[in-house]
Short mmCIF file of C-alpha atoms in Angstrom, two decimals:
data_model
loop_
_atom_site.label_atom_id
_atom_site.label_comp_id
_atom_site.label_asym_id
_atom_site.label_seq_id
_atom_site.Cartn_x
_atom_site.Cartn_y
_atom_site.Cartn_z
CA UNK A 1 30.27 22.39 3.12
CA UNK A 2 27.97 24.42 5.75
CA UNK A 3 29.44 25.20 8.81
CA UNK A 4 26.26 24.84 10.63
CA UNK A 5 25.70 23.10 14.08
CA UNK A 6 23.31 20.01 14.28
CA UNK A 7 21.90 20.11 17.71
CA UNK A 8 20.34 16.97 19.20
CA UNK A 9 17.22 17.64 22.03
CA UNK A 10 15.37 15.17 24.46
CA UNK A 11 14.27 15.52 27.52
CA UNK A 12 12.27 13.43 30.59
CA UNK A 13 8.23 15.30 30.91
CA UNK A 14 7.63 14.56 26.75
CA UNK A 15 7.96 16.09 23.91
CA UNK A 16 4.02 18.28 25.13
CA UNK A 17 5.96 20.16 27.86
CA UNK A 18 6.68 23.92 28.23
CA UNK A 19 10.12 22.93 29.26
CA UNK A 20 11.03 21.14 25.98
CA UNK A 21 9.60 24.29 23.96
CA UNK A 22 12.16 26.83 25.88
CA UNK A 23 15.00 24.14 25.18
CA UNK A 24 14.00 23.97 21.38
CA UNK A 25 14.24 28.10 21.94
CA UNK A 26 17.45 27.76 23.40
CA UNK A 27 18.75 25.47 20.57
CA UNK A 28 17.99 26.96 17.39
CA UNK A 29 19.75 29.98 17.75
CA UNK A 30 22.61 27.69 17.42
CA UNK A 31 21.99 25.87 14.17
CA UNK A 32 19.56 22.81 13.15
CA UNK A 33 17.67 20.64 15.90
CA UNK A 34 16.63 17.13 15.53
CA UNK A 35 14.66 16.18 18.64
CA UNK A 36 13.39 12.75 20.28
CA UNK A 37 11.39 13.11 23.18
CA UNK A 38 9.27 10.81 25.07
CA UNK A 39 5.27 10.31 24.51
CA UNK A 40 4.64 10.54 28.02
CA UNK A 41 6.33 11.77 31.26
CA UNK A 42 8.93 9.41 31.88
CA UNK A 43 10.64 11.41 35.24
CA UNK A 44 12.78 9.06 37.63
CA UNK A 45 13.99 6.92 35.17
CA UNK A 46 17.44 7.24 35.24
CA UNK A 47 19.28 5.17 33.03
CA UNK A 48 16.35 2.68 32.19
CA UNK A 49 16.40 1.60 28.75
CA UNK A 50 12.84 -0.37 27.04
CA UNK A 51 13.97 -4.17 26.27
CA UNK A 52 10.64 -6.26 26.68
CA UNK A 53 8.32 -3.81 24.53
CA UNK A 54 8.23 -2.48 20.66
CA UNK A 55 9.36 1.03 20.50
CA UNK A 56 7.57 3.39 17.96
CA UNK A 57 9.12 6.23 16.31
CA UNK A 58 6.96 8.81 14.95
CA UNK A 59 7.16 12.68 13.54
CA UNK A 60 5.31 15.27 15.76
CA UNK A 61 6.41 18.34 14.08
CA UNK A 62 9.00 19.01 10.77
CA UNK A 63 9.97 22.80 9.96
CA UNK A 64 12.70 24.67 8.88
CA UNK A 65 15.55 23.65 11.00
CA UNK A 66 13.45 21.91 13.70
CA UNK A 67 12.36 18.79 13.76
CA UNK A 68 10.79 16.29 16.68
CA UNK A 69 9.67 13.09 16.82
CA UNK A 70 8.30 10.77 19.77
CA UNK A 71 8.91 7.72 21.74
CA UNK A 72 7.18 5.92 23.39
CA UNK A 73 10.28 4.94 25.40
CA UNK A 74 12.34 6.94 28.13
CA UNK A 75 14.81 9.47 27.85
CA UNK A 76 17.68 7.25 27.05
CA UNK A 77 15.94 5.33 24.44
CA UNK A 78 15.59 8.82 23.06
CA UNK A 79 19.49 9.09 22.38
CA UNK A 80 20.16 5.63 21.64
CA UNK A 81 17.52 6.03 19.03
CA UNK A 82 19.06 8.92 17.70
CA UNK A 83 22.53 7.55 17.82
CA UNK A 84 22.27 4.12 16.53
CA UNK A 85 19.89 4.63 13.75
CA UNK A 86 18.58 8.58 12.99
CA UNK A 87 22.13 9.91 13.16
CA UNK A 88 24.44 7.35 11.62
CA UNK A 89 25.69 9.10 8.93
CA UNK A 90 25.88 12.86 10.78
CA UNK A 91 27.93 14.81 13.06
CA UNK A 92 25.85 16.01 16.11
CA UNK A 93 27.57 18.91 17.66
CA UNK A 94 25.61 18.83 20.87
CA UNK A 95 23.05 17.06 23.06
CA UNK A 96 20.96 19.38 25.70
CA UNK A 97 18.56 17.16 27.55
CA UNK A 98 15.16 19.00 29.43
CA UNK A 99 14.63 22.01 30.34
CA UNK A 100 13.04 19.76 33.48
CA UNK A 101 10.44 20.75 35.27
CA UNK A 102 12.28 20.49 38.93
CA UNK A 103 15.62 20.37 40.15
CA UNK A 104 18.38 17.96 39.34
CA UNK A 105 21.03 19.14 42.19
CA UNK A 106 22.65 17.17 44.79
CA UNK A 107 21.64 13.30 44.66
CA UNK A 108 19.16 14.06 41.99
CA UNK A 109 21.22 13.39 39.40
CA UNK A 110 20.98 9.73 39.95
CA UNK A 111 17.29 9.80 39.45
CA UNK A 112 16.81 12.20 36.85
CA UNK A 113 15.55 10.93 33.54
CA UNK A 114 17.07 14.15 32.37
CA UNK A 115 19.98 13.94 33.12
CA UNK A 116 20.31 9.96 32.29
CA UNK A 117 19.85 11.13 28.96
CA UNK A 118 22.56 13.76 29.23
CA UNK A 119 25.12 10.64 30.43
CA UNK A 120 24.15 8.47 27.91
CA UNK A 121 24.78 11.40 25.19
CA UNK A 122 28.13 11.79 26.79
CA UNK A 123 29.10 7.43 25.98
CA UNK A 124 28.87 8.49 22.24
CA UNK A 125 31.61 11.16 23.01
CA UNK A 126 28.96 13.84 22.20
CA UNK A 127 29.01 16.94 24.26
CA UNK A 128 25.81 17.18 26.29
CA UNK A 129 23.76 19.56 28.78
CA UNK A 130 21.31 18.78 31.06
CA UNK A 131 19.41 22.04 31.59
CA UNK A 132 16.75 21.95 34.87
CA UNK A 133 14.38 24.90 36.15
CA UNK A 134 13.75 24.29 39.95
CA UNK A 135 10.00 25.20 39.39
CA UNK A 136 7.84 21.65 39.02
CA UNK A 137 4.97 23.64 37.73
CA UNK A 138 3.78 22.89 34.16
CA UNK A 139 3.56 26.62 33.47
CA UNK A 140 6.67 27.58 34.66
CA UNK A 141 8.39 30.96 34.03
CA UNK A 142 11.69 29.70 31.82
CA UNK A 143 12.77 33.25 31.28
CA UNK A 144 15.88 32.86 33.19
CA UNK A 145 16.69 29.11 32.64
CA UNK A 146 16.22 30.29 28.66
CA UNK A 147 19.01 33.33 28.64
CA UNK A 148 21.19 31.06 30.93
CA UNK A 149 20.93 27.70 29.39
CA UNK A 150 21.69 29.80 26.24
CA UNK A 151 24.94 31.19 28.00
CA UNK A 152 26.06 27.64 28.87
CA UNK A 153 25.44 26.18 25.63
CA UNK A 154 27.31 29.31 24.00
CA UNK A 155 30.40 28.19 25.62
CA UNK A 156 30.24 25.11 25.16
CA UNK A 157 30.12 24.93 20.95
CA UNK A 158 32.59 27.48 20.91
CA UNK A 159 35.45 26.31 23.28
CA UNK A 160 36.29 22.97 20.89
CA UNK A 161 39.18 22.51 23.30
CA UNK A 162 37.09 21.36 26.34
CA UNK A 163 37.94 17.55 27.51
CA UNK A 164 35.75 14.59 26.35
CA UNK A 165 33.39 13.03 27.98
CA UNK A 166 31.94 16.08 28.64
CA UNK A 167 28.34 16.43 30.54
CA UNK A 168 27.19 19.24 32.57
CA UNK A 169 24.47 19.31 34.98
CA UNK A 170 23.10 22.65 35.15
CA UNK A 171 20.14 23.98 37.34
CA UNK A 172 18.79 27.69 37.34
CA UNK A 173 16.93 28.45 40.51
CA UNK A 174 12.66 29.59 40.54
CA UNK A 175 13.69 33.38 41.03
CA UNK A 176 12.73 35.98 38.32
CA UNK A 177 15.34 36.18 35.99
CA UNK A 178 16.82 39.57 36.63
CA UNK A 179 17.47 38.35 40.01
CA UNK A 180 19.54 35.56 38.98
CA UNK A 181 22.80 36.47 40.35
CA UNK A 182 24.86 34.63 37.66
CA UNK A 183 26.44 31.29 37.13
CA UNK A 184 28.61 29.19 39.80
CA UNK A 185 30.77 26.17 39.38
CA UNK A 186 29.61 23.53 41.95
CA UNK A 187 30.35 20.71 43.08
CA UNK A 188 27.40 18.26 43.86
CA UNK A 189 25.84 18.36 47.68
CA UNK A 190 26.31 15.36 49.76
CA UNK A 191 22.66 14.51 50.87
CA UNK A 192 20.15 11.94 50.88
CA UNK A 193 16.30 11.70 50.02
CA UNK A 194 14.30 10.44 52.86
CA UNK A 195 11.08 8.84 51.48
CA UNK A 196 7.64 8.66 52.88
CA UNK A 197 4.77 6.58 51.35
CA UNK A 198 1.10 7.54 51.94
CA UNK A 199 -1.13 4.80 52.53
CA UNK A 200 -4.44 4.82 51.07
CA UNK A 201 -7.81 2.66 50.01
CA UNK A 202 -8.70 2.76 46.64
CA UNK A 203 -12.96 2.75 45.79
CA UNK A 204 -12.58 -0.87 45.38
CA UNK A 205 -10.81 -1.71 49.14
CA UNK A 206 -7.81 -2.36 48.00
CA UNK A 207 -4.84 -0.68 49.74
CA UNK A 208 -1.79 1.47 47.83
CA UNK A 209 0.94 4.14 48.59
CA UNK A 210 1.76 7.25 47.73
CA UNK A 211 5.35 7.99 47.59
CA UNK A 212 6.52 11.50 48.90
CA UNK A 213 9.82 12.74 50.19
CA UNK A 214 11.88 15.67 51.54
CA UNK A 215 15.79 15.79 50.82
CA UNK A 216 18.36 16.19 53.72
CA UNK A 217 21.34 18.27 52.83
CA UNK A 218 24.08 16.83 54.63
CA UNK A 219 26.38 20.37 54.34
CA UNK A 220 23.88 23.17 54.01
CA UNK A 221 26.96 25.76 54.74
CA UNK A 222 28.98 24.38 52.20
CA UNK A 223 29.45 27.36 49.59
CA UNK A 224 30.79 25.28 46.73
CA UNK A 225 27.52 22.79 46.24
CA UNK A 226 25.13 23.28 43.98
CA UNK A 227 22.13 23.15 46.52
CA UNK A 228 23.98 26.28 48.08
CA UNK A 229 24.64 28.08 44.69
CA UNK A 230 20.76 27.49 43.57
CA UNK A 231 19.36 28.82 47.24
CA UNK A 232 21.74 31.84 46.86
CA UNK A 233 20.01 33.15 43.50
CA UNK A 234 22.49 31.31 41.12
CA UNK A 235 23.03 28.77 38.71
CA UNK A 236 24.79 25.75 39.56
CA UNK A 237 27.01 24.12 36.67
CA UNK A 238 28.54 20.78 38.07
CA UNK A 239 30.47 18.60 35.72
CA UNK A 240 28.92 14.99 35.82
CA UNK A 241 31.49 11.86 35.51
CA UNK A 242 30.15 8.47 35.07
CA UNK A 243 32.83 6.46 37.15
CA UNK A 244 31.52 5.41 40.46
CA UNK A 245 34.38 3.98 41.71
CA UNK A 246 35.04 5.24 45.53
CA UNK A 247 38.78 5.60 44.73
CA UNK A 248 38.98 6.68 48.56
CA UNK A 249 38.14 3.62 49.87
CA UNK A 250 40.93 1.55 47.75
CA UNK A 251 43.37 1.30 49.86
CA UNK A 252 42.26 0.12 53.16
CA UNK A 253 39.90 -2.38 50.81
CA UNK A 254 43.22 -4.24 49.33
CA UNK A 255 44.47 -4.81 53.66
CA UNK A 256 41.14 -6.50 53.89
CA UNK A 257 39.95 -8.53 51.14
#
């Protein structure tokens, strides 16, 4: 029986994007990859599954121990079409969802396609990787997010020991890569995203917004955050959980209600 790793890869900007093609080059050093990836951009989506439209499945590209397919779906149609009908009858090792074209820290994590992929992974008791470059260009340099993504994946297939669910979020900051400083275990940053929405007039007279936005880091001195481990030349590795309960706030709820 081969002892080689199967490797599951999606991500949120489509199967087209540079990203995607530096996580495939992360992956195979490890064993086979089997990839779904969306058609089309899908960032933002979160968790959002497709429930009122057909989803189509088709083969992009088939080689020796690589092989991706499309969706026209988002990212967590992606694994729940790989889990619930490509991979019934095999063992995935490991789930890496991007590499994403922007950052993931801090709040980000609750908007990320990416990373919604990466939690979902984690329900089928799969360890999974959400791997982000905070560079939104389309030809972004993935040098750095390549050799470290490849460290964090490393440790992850060969430490079997490591708790279940497991899902790390894990952003490499837009600095060449010999400047990268190394990897940090973060916590995420407490912020917010304040949006703004440009209002326009399309050629026909009808009006429409823009949406636009700048994050507010509510502890910029905090050391142990991600945000502060990505704008001090390393990579932030924060262990996602999918329970949202604000355990904190318990107690004085039961005097109350």
């Amino acid at each position: 029986m081969s002892n080689e790793k199967l490797i599951f890869l999606t991500n949120d900007d489509s199967y087209r994007s540079k990203g995607f093609a530096a996580a495939i080059e992360v992956a195979r050093q490890f064993g086979r990859v089997i990839a779904i990836a969306p058609d089309a951009p899908q960032s933002g989506m979160s968790q959002a599954i497709t429930i009122y439209n057909p989803l189509y499945l088709r083969k992009v590209r088939d080689e020796e121990n690589v092989t991706v397919y499309s969706l026209n779906g988002t990212p967590v149609d992606c694994v729940k079409m790989a889990f619930d009908h490509l991979f019934r009858n095999e063992k995935v090792d490991l789930v890496i969802s991007g590499i994403n074209h922007g950052s993931n820290a801090a709040v980000n994590v609750l908007y990320s396609g990416t990373m919604g992929a990466a939690i979902e992974a984690a329900f089928y008791n799969i360890p999974s990787i959400g791997l982000s470059l905070t560079d939104h260009d389309l030809d972004a340099d993935f040098e750095g997010a390549v050799r470290y993504g490849t460290q964090v994946v490393k440790a992850v297939l060969e430490n079997d020991g490591l708790p279940k669910p497991l899902c790390l979020n894990v952003n490499i900051p837009d600095i060449p890569c010999n400047e990268i400083k190394g990897i940090r275990l973060s916590r995420q940053t407490r912020g917010y995203w304040r949006e703004e929405f440009y209002q326009r007039t399309d050629p026909h007279g009808r009006e429409y917004f823009w949406l636009t936005g700048a994050f507010s880091n509510a502890e910029p001195n905090a050391e142990d955050t991600d945000e502060w481990a990505l704008a001090n030349g390393y990579v932030s590795v924060v262990p996602v959980q999918v329970d949202l309960t604000a355990y904190s706030q318990m107690e004085h709820l039961k005097n109350i209600l």
